[in-house]
């Protein structure tokens, strides 16, 4: 390290030492407990220049910051506050080179708890945080003079809140995802006001606009003039009432300058900052050497000769490579025991499916499908309302379109043979895509863009074929006529259910269509478009299809033959999944709601699809577990806040919601083979893995028809009736819930 850099560091140290007294008034004194009786677990004071130029000064234990300390990254970011075994935990202050600062509570490396963020442009947020995001009650002062006071969720205004503009206008009411949504009141500085319903930031539904003179307009509001209706009531005390006022003025004039100021985006979150590790041979030199002062007492100093006040042995030059400040700390708590564990081997996931290129037997079918989707989604239509008429769900509500090769008035020319295209209940599925926040353009690009679809290697048990879009966002499944009938029958109840429960775990459906080939075959191919549960930036290392039955519920594959794309079954399951308390409670509530819905619709044979991403996978493809008894000790550390955690984020590009990108722990289990009946859920071993988990309820279109009743009767003669899949929906629902609530448990 050059002399200039050393001088810069020394200047930093002198400044930091001068602020210690002042800092003690901000951060309360913290007692550090010993994790064991070993001398290496003692807490000491150190000053470290890390191999990449980062700098740490403060309390240290084993190989981690532990206690009070300051960490300065070479990019200019700095954290000063409390640490627990390498994780920012407690009260602290994080600053960015831009001048932005956060001062408040940290948990497991995240801004979590009460805290204040002051942005580089001057905006200030004071309030609650959960995993780096504004969540709960808080206030935001914007650089332009606007102000918000109310509830937040996943970084956006959500719930009840008040927004006041610099000019005196203000909105008081409900919010959703950062815009006005629900019932609310807008008050202008000239005395006018609107009271009523809002949707996506604009008046929509029943509402009243009042003028300052007492006149008012009552009606149903919409940006579409054709949907607008109402009655004007002039003021008795004023002759200047605006009798010729156009209701559309509310959108074009009154609301024209009522824009919500965007919040400043955080460039990089504290939990994303890594702590420097040791690299090559030069980096492995001791950062501190043992020396003797004038009195003969041992002292520790760095290679450049600066003295540290460390009073205990420190043989670790830095952190594990790539370790983040927000890691769980299990590495530190299990140093003495981890080496005795066996490591789980993980193979690298391979891209699923075969690309349908020219010459593939289903190439023309894919072209037909893409042409049909482009026509259905791109066809001009009014903006769908989520309040649908019952006629929209009529099974006869379908649209046939002819696609000749030369093209027609409504269809483009294409290289495929002539075919006919059918859209089932198009208004309903357009509303579903809006409800699920699917952008029409993105939807078309995913399915109908330049990239071909991929066909999965083998059809499912039902004989259906599956296709994946190139970006993995959507899955297309061929359907039997009986399944289509079941789906159309339950569509009204399905729509009501998914609209009522935002966190539903049942499959999200985006479209139901049919391709009819012309010619002698007259073949019809029906298919449904669904969301792909495993579309994520995280690699899926294990996947399970769980029903709660035992007959035929195993793949009988040894561990060495299990691929990441292999779908394992109930008797292959060797884990239980530990969810954080708030998520577990919401999980139980939602499983009950979803199972009640499926039971009422006489649906059975559904399953819980589960995908696991192991977080601590090495380059060699191994994952080491930790003992749950050690992990649960936590050195007194608190868990992440449980404030409305159905939608959170580990970082901005990986949103968390129930069943999607959820951090959890998988505990290994072992089955006892003492009885003839196989044990459905094994005994926990205490060995846990940090995971990101995905789960959802799939295959929800099988009703308990005559064929399933006959299957149940036939198999009941040969096997235990409780072990087979085909059972009455009420019995199936109870068995499914009992099983799932043994596999998913509260991480206490």
XYZ file of C-alpha atoms in Angstrom:
748
model
C 0.000 0.000 0.000
C 1.419 3.401 -0.947
C 2.467 6.039 1.597
C -0.245 8.377 0.308
C -2.968 5.799 1.008
C -1.499 5.098 4.454
C -1.584 8.804 5.269
C -5.177 8.980 4.139
C -6.089 6.064 6.396
C -4.257 7.601 9.334
C -6.190 10.831 8.809
C -9.394 8.809 8.794
C -8.413 7.096 12.042
C -7.606 10.398 13.726
C -11.001 11.736 12.695
C -12.807 8.577 13.827
C -11.026 8.596 17.196
C -12.172 12.166 17.679
C -15.795 11.154 17.156
C -15.896 8.253 19.578
C -17.176 10.338 22.468
C -19.836 11.874 20.281
C -20.838 8.467 18.880
C -21.331 7.019 22.328
C -24.290 9.332 22.802
C -25.952 7.946 19.677
C -25.315 4.242 20.239
C -25.989 2.618 23.588
C -23.240 0.514 25.149
C -23.475 -3.109 24.167
C -22.452 -6.122 26.226
C -20.944 -8.960 24.182
C -21.506 -12.499 25.387
C -18.876 -15.224 24.889
C -20.052 -17.958 22.550
C -17.809 -20.525 24.252
C -14.972 -20.768 26.748
C -12.217 -20.795 24.136
C -9.745 -17.921 24.362
C -10.248 -17.347 20.592
C -13.808 -16.184 21.321
C -12.658 -13.185 23.371
C -13.520 -9.733 22.111
C -10.581 -7.462 21.303
C -9.986 -4.032 19.775
C -8.401 -4.064 16.299
C -7.506 -1.848 13.373
C -7.368 -3.747 10.091
C -6.434 -2.805 6.570
C -8.045 -5.551 4.506
C -6.342 -6.964 1.380
C -8.506 -4.989 -1.052
C -7.938 -1.690 0.783
C -11.078 -1.714 2.945
C -10.531 -0.652 6.545
C -12.082 -1.754 9.847
C -11.538 -0.408 13.329
C -13.408 -1.581 16.391
C -14.229 -4.664 18.418
C -13.465 -8.095 16.977
C -14.157 -11.729 17.881
C -12.693 -14.838 16.229
C -12.747 -13.614 12.600
C -15.654 -11.180 12.585
C -16.522 -7.663 13.745
C -18.406 -8.117 17.012
C -19.413 -5.181 19.181
C -18.872 -1.539 18.260
C -16.933 -0.823 15.073
C -16.464 1.157 11.885
C -16.021 -0.343 8.396
C -14.932 1.845 5.474
C -15.126 0.505 1.912
C -12.789 1.752 -0.809
C -15.793 3.066 -2.802
C -16.519 5.533 0.025
C -19.394 3.725 1.757
C -19.044 3.554 5.540
C -20.866 1.857 8.420
C -20.348 2.848 12.043
C -22.288 1.079 14.754
C -23.032 -2.277 16.336
C -22.043 -5.694 14.970
C -22.804 -9.292 15.947
C -20.515 -11.968 14.475
C -19.907 -10.089 11.239
C -23.441 -8.828 10.718
C -24.563 -5.231 11.187
C -27.011 -5.630 14.047
C -28.426 -3.013 16.399
C -28.042 0.745 16.028
C -25.760 2.158 13.370
C -25.120 4.748 10.715
C -24.472 3.952 7.046
C -23.284 6.646 4.647
C -22.870 6.659 0.870
C -20.260 8.581 -1.157
C -23.132 10.595 -2.688
C -23.759 12.148 0.739
C -26.867 10.061 1.521
C -27.090 8.624 5.047
C -29.184 6.157 7.032
C -29.161 6.266 10.811
C -31.187 3.801 12.819
C -31.677 0.110 13.461
C -30.079 -2.776 11.561
C -30.938 -6.477 11.666
C -28.924 -9.184 9.908
C -27.275 -6.575 7.684
C -30.528 -4.942 6.576
C -31.956 -1.556 7.399
C -34.701 -2.967 9.609
C -36.604 -1.278 12.448
C -36.822 2.457 13.078
C -34.525 4.686 11.071
C -34.004 7.894 9.112
C -32.764 8.055 5.526
C -31.576 11.388 4.129
C -30.995 11.260 0.393
C -28.322 13.041 -1.587
C -30.964 15.365 -3.063
C -32.352 16.214 0.378
C -35.436 14.010 0.661
C -35.884 12.582 4.164
C -37.761 9.493 5.337
C -38.354 8.835 9.039
C -40.122 5.683 10.097
C -40.195 1.905 9.964
C -38.083 -0.304 7.717
C -38.178 -4.010 6.915
C -35.296 -5.604 5.010
C -34.099 -2.328 3.398
C -37.591 -1.171 2.438
C -39.904 1.421 3.942
C -42.543 -0.702 5.611
C -45.057 0.371 8.251
C -45.629 3.933 9.468
C -43.385 6.713 8.190
C -43.059 10.259 6.877
C -41.311 11.456 3.725
C -40.232 15.040 3.044
C -39.472 15.578 -0.649
C -36.903 18.042 -2.110
C -39.645 19.997 -3.922
C -41.494 20.720 -0.659
C -44.128 17.955 -0.846
C -44.784 15.830 2.244
C -46.302 12.369 2.936
C -47.368 10.940 6.299
C -48.837 7.452 6.423
C -48.366 3.752 5.836
C -45.779 2.101 3.569
C -45.340 -1.342 2.098
C -42.322 -2.697 0.158
C -40.971 0.808 -0.305
C -44.176 2.448 -1.587
C -47.094 4.281 -0.036
C -49.649 1.613 0.814
C -52.584 1.812 3.218
C -53.881 5.002 4.834
C -51.893 8.162 4.227
C -51.840 11.915 3.668
C -49.931 13.599 0.847
C -49.559 17.384 0.867
C -48.227 19.363 -2.069
C -46.121 22.487 -1.658
C -48.973 24.615 -3.055
C -51.371 23.488 -0.297
C -53.328 20.802 -2.170
C -53.606 17.529 -0.254
C -54.943 13.987 -0.551
C -56.114 11.991 2.479
C -57.152 8.394 1.972
C -56.103 4.953 0.852
C -53.051 4.056 -1.232
C -51.833 0.968 -3.040
C -48.393 0.502 -4.593
C -47.594 4.211 -4.442
C -50.802 5.596 -5.996
C -54.251 6.598 -4.755
C -56.427 3.495 -4.590
C -59.614 2.929 -2.591
C -61.598 5.638 -0.835
C -60.000 9.052 -0.473
C -60.439 12.808 -0.456
C -58.572 15.318 -2.592
C -58.695 18.939 -1.338
C -57.493 21.867 -3.433
C -56.215 25.157 -2.036
C -59.105 26.975 -3.763
C -61.668 25.151 -1.595
C -62.775 22.506 -4.116
C -62.661 18.841 -3.133
C -63.397 15.338 -4.412
C -64.614 12.533 -2.109
C -64.953 9.034 -3.461
C -63.343 5.992 -5.023
C -59.923 5.926 -6.685
C -58.151 3.356 -8.840
C -54.547 3.507 -10.057
C -54.198 7.148 -9.007
C -57.387 8.494 -10.605
C -61.082 8.794 -9.604
C -62.891 5.621 -10.621
C -66.317 4.629 -9.328
C -68.759 6.487 -7.104
C -67.712 9.945 -5.979
C -68.685 13.570 -5.355
C -66.927 16.716 -6.538
C -67.731 19.843 -4.487
C -67.027 23.474 -5.280
C -66.186 26.035 -2.630
C -69.516 27.781 -3.211
C -71.478 24.674 -2.153
C -72.451 23.259 -5.559
C -71.541 19.635 -6.218
C -71.616 16.851 -8.798
C -72.487 13.258 -7.781
C -71.990 10.278 -10.033
C -69.885 7.430 -11.366
C -66.451 8.628 -12.450
C -64.228 7.308 -15.216
C -61.615 8.633 -17.631
C -63.728 7.063 -20.370
C -66.481 9.638 -21.090
C -68.833 6.833 -22.109
C -68.614 5.312 -18.634
C -69.061 8.701 -16.907
C -72.513 9.464 -15.516
C -73.878 11.721 -12.783
C -75.979 14.665 -11.696
C -75.005 18.280 -11.063
C -76.550 20.170 -8.091
C -76.031 23.961 -8.171
C -75.561 26.029 -5.053
C -78.599 27.966 -3.857
C -76.426 30.741 -2.428
C -74.372 31.439 -5.538
C -75.318 32.517 -9.024
C -71.848 31.700 -10.368
C -72.158 27.919 -10.154
C -70.428 26.224 -13.143
C -73.532 24.742 -14.795
C -71.604 23.889 -17.980
C -68.758 22.127 -16.150
C -67.501 18.992 -17.905
C -66.780 16.087 -15.485
C -63.690 15.255 -17.563
C -62.174 18.519 -16.271
C -61.426 16.657 -13.060
C -58.858 14.604 -14.973
C -57.563 17.167 -17.453
C -57.555 20.319 -15.304
C -58.021 19.759 -11.569
C -55.579 16.842 -11.292
C -53.111 18.039 -13.920
C -50.550 19.287 -11.396
C -51.200 16.774 -8.599
C -48.258 14.482 -9.306
C -46.624 12.272 -6.676
C -42.946 13.034 -6.227
C -40.874 9.831 -6.656
C -38.673 8.660 -3.791
C -34.927 8.698 -4.288
C -33.591 5.251 -5.166
C -30.868 3.769 -3.003
C -27.796 3.050 -5.154
C -26.691 0.033 -3.131
C -28.131 -1.392 0.073
C -25.993 -2.026 3.174
C -26.823 -5.739 2.985
C -25.275 -5.843 -0.500
C -21.898 -4.611 0.683
C -19.409 -7.461 0.992
C -16.679 -7.696 3.600
C -13.196 -8.150 2.147
C -11.561 -11.593 2.185
C -8.102 -13.015 1.561
C -7.074 -13.555 -2.028
C -3.635 -14.505 -3.425
C -0.335 -15.227 -1.681
C 0.368 -11.542 -1.113
C -2.977 -11.134 0.568
C -2.398 -14.056 2.911
C 0.361 -12.277 4.795
C -0.530 -11.448 8.405
C -2.245 -8.102 8.596
C -1.147 -7.753 12.221
C 2.149 -8.787 13.777
C 2.946 -9.371 17.417
C 5.398 -6.796 18.806
C 6.536 -5.709 22.246
C 6.200 -2.208 23.654
C 8.662 -0.554 26.065
C 7.218 -2.319 29.102
C 7.662 -5.737 27.541
C 3.924 -6.321 27.147
C 2.771 -7.860 23.843
C 1.235 -5.449 21.335
C -0.177 -5.982 17.862
C 0.560 -3.821 14.856
C -0.158 -3.927 11.126
C 2.446 -4.525 8.421
C 2.828 -0.804 7.883
C 3.858 -0.355 11.527
C 0.667 1.203 12.921
C -0.125 0.044 16.461
C -3.397 -1.610 17.392
C -4.872 -1.903 20.852
C -5.734 -5.558 20.309
C -5.147 -7.478 23.499
C -5.892 -10.984 22.283
C -4.622 -13.361 19.596
C -5.988 -12.718 16.109
C -4.722 -15.086 13.462
C -7.429 -14.371 10.900
C -6.476 -11.763 8.354
C -9.962 -10.960 7.113
C -13.379 -12.382 6.222
C -14.414 -15.356 4.166
C -14.332 -14.504 0.483
C -17.616 -13.067 -0.753
C -19.181 -13.026 2.707
C -21.762 -10.261 3.028
C -22.382 -8.067 6.014
C -25.902 -9.427 6.109
C -25.035 -13.119 6.288
C -26.699 -15.183 8.992
C -23.667 -15.621 11.191
C -24.063 -19.411 11.297
C -20.498 -19.802 10.025
C -19.201 -18.139 13.174
C -21.485 -20.037 15.509
C -20.633 -23.437 14.135
C -16.865 -23.233 13.530
C -16.117 -26.029 15.968
C -18.777 -28.441 14.709
C -19.297 -27.926 10.985
C -16.402 -30.091 9.866
C -18.072 -33.175 11.351
C -21.116 -32.846 9.075
C -21.582 -34.413 5.680
C -22.094 -31.973 2.845
C -25.086 -32.017 0.510
C -24.017 -32.224 -3.132
C -25.771 -29.950 -5.588
C -25.560 -30.194 -9.370
C -25.669 -27.135 -11.586
C -29.161 -26.693 -13.083
C -29.467 -27.173 -16.825
C -31.836 -25.286 -19.083
C -35.064 -27.249 -19.403
C -36.696 -28.360 -22.606
C -35.957 -28.672 -26.310
C -36.156 -25.559 -28.474
C -38.907 -25.885 -31.077
C -37.002 -25.002 -34.214
C -37.965 -25.484 -37.856
C -38.408 -29.185 -38.563
C -39.742 -29.959 -35.082
C -43.038 -31.865 -35.179
C -44.777 -29.072 -33.231
C -43.178 -26.162 -35.084
C -46.364 -25.204 -36.965
C -48.437 -25.528 -33.786
C -46.066 -23.105 -32.067
C -46.396 -20.603 -34.925
C -50.194 -20.883 -34.760
C -50.129 -20.361 -31.017
C -47.904 -17.285 -31.264
C -50.015 -15.759 -34.043
C -53.181 -16.352 -32.024
C -51.795 -14.833 -28.833
C -50.529 -11.773 -30.690
C -53.999 -11.332 -32.192
C -55.835 -11.835 -28.872
C -53.714 -9.518 -26.755
C -53.087 -6.879 -29.414
C -56.732 -6.624 -30.519
C -58.122 -3.140 -29.665
C -60.354 -3.322 -26.614
C -61.482 -0.950 -23.854
C -59.451 -0.893 -20.659
C -60.832 -3.813 -18.664
C -62.626 -3.142 -15.415
C -62.097 -5.599 -12.577
C -65.847 -5.528 -11.871
C -67.063 -8.052 -14.453
C -70.593 -8.881 -15.465
C -71.768 -12.463 -15.072
C -72.175 -12.721 -18.863
C -68.362 -12.450 -19.238
C -68.051 -15.900 -17.591
C -70.552 -17.631 -19.856
C -68.860 -20.739 -21.395
C -70.441 -19.685 -24.688
C -68.505 -16.407 -24.475
C -65.817 -17.332 -27.008
C -64.417 -15.774 -30.159
C -63.400 -17.726 -33.265
C -60.901 -16.184 -35.713
C -59.803 -17.615 -39.064
C -56.117 -17.375 -39.994
C -55.616 -18.026 -43.752
C -51.967 -18.158 -44.924
C -52.470 -15.129 -47.203
C -53.831 -13.061 -44.324
C -57.184 -11.337 -43.919
C -58.673 -8.035 -42.785
C -57.906 -8.869 -39.143
C -55.008 -11.331 -39.407
C -51.509 -11.110 -40.923
C -50.132 -13.486 -43.605
C -48.114 -16.372 -42.201
C -46.054 -19.361 -43.450
C -48.167 -21.961 -41.650
C -51.228 -23.844 -42.864
C -54.672 -22.327 -42.375
C -56.056 -22.684 -38.857
C -58.832 -21.350 -36.670
C -58.235 -19.748 -33.302
C -60.597 -19.613 -30.321
C -60.427 -17.343 -27.251
C -62.424 -18.532 -24.252
C -63.933 -15.758 -22.084
C -61.507 -13.118 -23.415
C -62.826 -10.319 -21.158
C -62.225 -12.426 -18.034
C -58.641 -13.319 -18.937
C -57.877 -9.745 -19.921
C -59.059 -8.734 -16.429
C -57.003 -11.533 -14.840
C -53.835 -10.329 -16.575
C -54.544 -6.832 -15.268
C -55.232 -8.203 -11.783
C -51.932 -10.114 -11.828
C -50.140 -6.954 -13.078
C -49.076 -8.476 -16.403
C -48.086 -5.844 -18.936
C -49.684 -6.703 -22.328
C -46.557 -5.747 -24.291
C -44.255 -7.822 -22.075
C -46.719 -10.718 -22.272
C -46.705 -10.671 -26.072
C -42.922 -10.341 -26.287
C -42.406 -13.305 -23.938
C -44.702 -15.629 -25.882
C -44.697 -14.212 -29.406
C -41.292 -12.585 -29.713
C -38.403 -13.709 -31.879
C -37.452 -16.498 -29.475
C -38.938 -19.953 -29.927
C -40.771 -21.848 -27.213
C -39.199 -24.853 -25.493
C -40.958 -28.194 -25.172
C -40.374 -30.152 -21.988
C -38.890 -33.582 -22.586
C -41.870 -35.727 -21.623
C -45.604 -35.213 -21.171
C -47.117 -35.194 -17.700
C -49.030 -38.083 -16.160
C -52.252 -36.716 -17.655
C -50.763 -36.853 -21.164
C -50.534 -33.068 -21.397
C -47.535 -31.434 -23.041
C -45.765 -28.459 -21.511
C -44.021 -25.578 -23.248
C -41.903 -22.818 -21.706
C -41.274 -19.330 -23.034
C -37.639 -18.485 -23.678
C -37.513 -16.146 -20.649
C -39.106 -18.855 -18.423
C -41.895 -16.498 -17.329
C -44.818 -18.471 -18.757
C -45.739 -22.113 -19.113
C -48.186 -23.387 -21.711
C -50.035 -26.641 -21.011
C -52.192 -28.592 -23.445
C -55.560 -29.594 -21.995
C -58.230 -32.199 -22.472
C -61.770 -31.119 -23.271
C -62.919 -32.314 -19.831
C -60.349 -30.078 -18.121
C -61.521 -27.076 -20.143
C -65.092 -27.731 -19.026
C -64.000 -27.915 -15.385
C -62.027 -24.706 -15.719
C -64.893 -22.794 -17.344
C -67.286 -24.088 -14.680
C -65.097 -22.858 -11.826
C -63.864 -19.676 -13.562
C -66.263 -17.278 -11.749
C -65.261 -18.696 -8.344
C -61.569 -18.701 -9.354
C -61.736 -15.042 -10.387
C -63.469 -14.061 -7.151
C -60.916 -16.025 -5.099
C -57.747 -14.613 -6.685
C -59.194 -11.106 -6.560
C -60.012 -11.460 -2.853
C -56.648 -12.940 -1.825
C -53.590 -11.242 -3.294
C -51.291 -13.882 -1.793
C -53.182 -16.905 -3.091
C -50.969 -19.912 -3.779
C -53.127 -21.409 -6.542
C -51.823 -21.304 -10.105
C -52.131 -17.983 -11.931
C -53.886 -18.421 -15.294
C -53.502 -15.818 -18.046
C -55.372 -17.249 -21.033
C -57.402 -20.181 -22.334
C -57.336 -20.877 -26.066
C -57.841 -23.466 -28.775
C -56.165 -24.065 -32.142
C -58.255 -25.950 -34.727
C -56.275 -27.239 -37.686
C -58.044 -27.340 -41.035
C -57.946 -30.175 -43.513
C -58.771 -33.823 -42.991
C -57.575 -34.079 -39.397
C -59.694 -31.212 -37.954
C -57.519 -31.637 -34.864
C -58.196 -29.364 -31.902
C -55.451 -28.441 -29.437
C -56.669 -26.705 -26.275
C -54.182 -25.069 -23.975
C -53.915 -22.761 -20.991
C -51.181 -20.194 -20.261
C -49.899 -20.102 -16.681
C -47.227 -18.370 -14.659
C -44.027 -20.344 -14.130
C -43.474 -20.633 -10.382
C -39.727 -21.170 -10.812
C -39.001 -18.121 -12.949
C -36.343 -16.440 -10.822
C -32.758 -15.230 -10.804
C -32.112 -17.969 -8.259
C -31.185 -21.417 -9.589
C -33.584 -24.149 -8.454
C -31.504 -27.000 -6.972
C -34.345 -29.253 -5.731
C -38.017 -29.510 -6.633
C -40.805 -31.513 -4.990
C -44.409 -32.307 -5.926
C -46.260 -32.985 -2.645
C -49.789 -34.356 -2.186
C -49.840 -36.061 1.200
C -50.405 -39.569 -0.202
C -47.936 -42.476 -0.294
C -49.066 -44.851 -3.056
C -46.768 -44.377 -6.061
C -45.322 -41.206 -4.545
C -41.629 -41.838 -5.089
C -39.193 -41.534 -7.981
C -36.958 -44.348 -6.611
C -33.809 -42.503 -7.697
C -30.554 -42.598 -5.742
C -29.055 -39.264 -4.697
C -26.382 -39.477 -7.402
C -29.010 -39.583 -10.177
C -31.133 -36.692 -8.922
C -30.908 -33.710 -11.259
C -32.107 -30.185 -10.393
C -34.867 -30.689 -12.980
C -36.028 -33.976 -11.388
C -39.409 -33.555 -9.708
C -39.287 -35.560 -6.494
C -42.376 -36.766 -4.635
C -43.693 -37.237 -1.112
C -41.617 -40.283 -0.169
C -38.480 -38.644 -1.622
C -38.853 -35.634 0.664
C -36.032 -35.470 3.200
C -36.613 -31.959 4.581
C -39.004 -29.918 6.613
C -39.171 -26.213 5.801
C -38.847 -23.593 8.520
C -40.525 -20.250 7.759
C -40.201 -17.041 9.748
C -43.135 -16.641 12.144
C -45.022 -13.888 10.299
C -44.679 -15.692 6.966
C -45.645 -19.031 8.510
C -48.830 -17.548 9.951
C -49.779 -16.050 6.584
C -48.867 -19.353 4.894
C -51.261 -21.303 7.150
C -54.076 -18.824 6.588
C -53.623 -18.894 2.816
C -53.391 -22.687 2.530
C -56.676 -22.916 4.461
C -58.329 -20.347 2.172
C -57.079 -22.035 -1.006
C -58.060 -25.525 0.146
C -61.526 -24.308 1.161
C -61.956 -22.859 -2.331
C -60.813 -26.082 -4.059
C -62.977 -28.210 -1.783
C -66.057 -26.099 -2.578
C -65.330 -26.509 -6.287
C -65.061 -30.320 -5.863
C -61.396 -30.306 -6.941
C -58.894 -32.972 -5.843
C -55.516 -34.405 -6.856
C -53.817 -31.003 -6.613
C -50.343 -30.726 -5.126
C -47.881 -28.305 -3.574
C -44.986 -27.681 -5.931
C -41.855 -26.689 -3.976
C -38.523 -25.431 -5.307
C -35.356 -24.913 -3.255
C -32.319 -22.753 -3.884
C -29.454 -23.491 -1.481
C -27.757 -20.209 -0.606
C -24.329 -21.370 0.589
C -23.412 -23.538 -2.406
C -19.679 -23.752 -3.102
C -18.063 -23.791 -6.542
C -17.602 -27.543 -6.055
C -21.371 -27.945 -5.685
C -21.542 -28.750 -1.972
C -23.586 -27.224 0.831
C -22.646 -27.629 4.486
C -25.404 -27.691 7.125
C -25.426 -26.115 10.549
C -26.838 -27.415 13.805
C -30.256 -25.954 14.566
C -29.440 -25.848 18.279
C -26.532 -23.507 17.542
C -28.466 -21.497 14.997
C -31.359 -20.945 17.373
C -29.109 -19.554 20.073
C -28.626 -16.444 17.911
C -26.415 -14.796 20.570
C -29.474 -12.837 21.596
C -29.942 -11.388 18.127
C -33.435 -10.368 17.077
C -35.116 -11.690 13.953
C -36.242 -9.497 11.082
C -39.265 -7.364 11.812
C -42.617 -9.013 11.199
C -44.343 -5.862 9.979
C -46.699 -6.901 7.182
C -44.139 -9.136 5.509
C -46.203 -10.603 2.693
C -44.199 -8.537 0.220
C -40.565 -7.782 0.998
C -37.303 -7.542 -0.881
C -33.815 -8.861 -0.261
C -32.578 -6.520 -2.976
C -34.417 -4.401 -5.554
C -34.377 -7.031 -8.299
C -35.674 -9.935 -6.208
C -39.126 -9.237 -4.804
C -40.382 -11.466 -2.044
C -43.980 -12.494 -1.544
C -45.650 -15.544 -0.109
C -44.222 -18.514 -2.032
C -41.835 -16.459 -4.185
C -38.144 -15.777 -3.365
C -38.745 -16.422 0.341
C -35.738 -16.842 2.650
C -36.188 -19.899 4.870
C -34.329 -22.881 6.322
C -34.562 -26.520 5.278
C -33.960 -29.038 8.064
C -32.823 -32.518 7.067
C -35.079 -35.421 8.123
C -34.593 -39.196 8.328
C -37.403 -41.759 7.948
C -37.778 -44.692 10.273
C -38.237 -48.008 8.471
C -39.704 -49.977 11.373
C -43.236 -50.386 10.015
C -44.730 -51.703 6.784
C -46.431 -48.353 6.133
C -43.815 -45.848 4.937
C -43.352 -42.826 7.157
C -44.629 -39.769 5.299
C -42.569 -37.141 7.147
C -39.197 -38.118 8.608
C -37.706 -37.214 11.968
C -35.806 -33.873 12.099
C -32.032 -34.222 12.507
C -31.214 -30.665 13.544
C -29.068 -30.062 10.435
C -30.302 -26.959 8.582
C -29.560 -25.263 5.268
C -30.192 -21.623 4.398
C -32.475 -21.615 1.357
C -34.626 -19.463 -0.881
C -37.925 -21.314 -1.234
C -40.660 -21.217 -3.874
C -44.038 -22.938 -3.535
C -47.538 -22.929 -4.997
C -50.602 -25.137 -5.465
C -50.781 -26.640 -8.961
C -52.960 -29.084 -10.974
C -56.224 -27.549 -9.745
C -58.409 -28.612 -12.694
C -59.166 -32.238 -11.721
C -62.667 -32.638 -10.310
C -63.949 -35.741 -8.543
C -65.775 -37.134 -11.573
C -66.976 -40.676 -12.236
C -63.561 -41.828 -13.486
C -61.882 -40.718 -10.233
C -64.625 -42.355 -8.184
C -64.058 -45.636 -10.046
C -60.286 -45.288 -9.591
C -60.799 -44.807 -5.864
C -63.052 -47.861 -5.622
C -60.689 -50.067 -7.620
C -57.511 -49.106 -5.752
C -59.229 -49.324 -2.355
C -59.590 -53.094 -2.817
C -55.815 -53.453 -3.268
C -54.295 -50.697 -1.132
C -54.949 -48.616 1.927
C -57.680 -46.137 0.825
C -55.949 -43.311 2.707
C -52.709 -43.807 0.748
C -54.095 -43.200 -2.747
C -54.514 -39.837 -4.456
C -58.052 -40.279 -5.789
C -60.261 -39.553 -2.777
C -63.274 -37.360 -2.061
C -62.385 -33.599 -2.218
C -63.229 -33.077 1.451
C -61.032 -35.956 2.547
C -58.322 -34.893 0.082
C -58.333 -31.342 1.438
C -58.006 -32.478 5.050
C -55.215 -34.945 4.273
C -53.367 -32.370 2.159
C -53.510 -29.731 4.900
C -52.462 -32.127 7.644
C -49.433 -33.142 5.595
C -48.421 -29.656 4.447
C -48.615 -28.284 8.005
C -46.157 -30.981 9.095
C -43.743 -30.206 6.249
C -43.885 -26.408 6.723
C -43.243 -25.317 10.303
C -42.667 -22.157 12.315
C -38.957 -21.346 12.631
C -38.922 -20.757 16.392
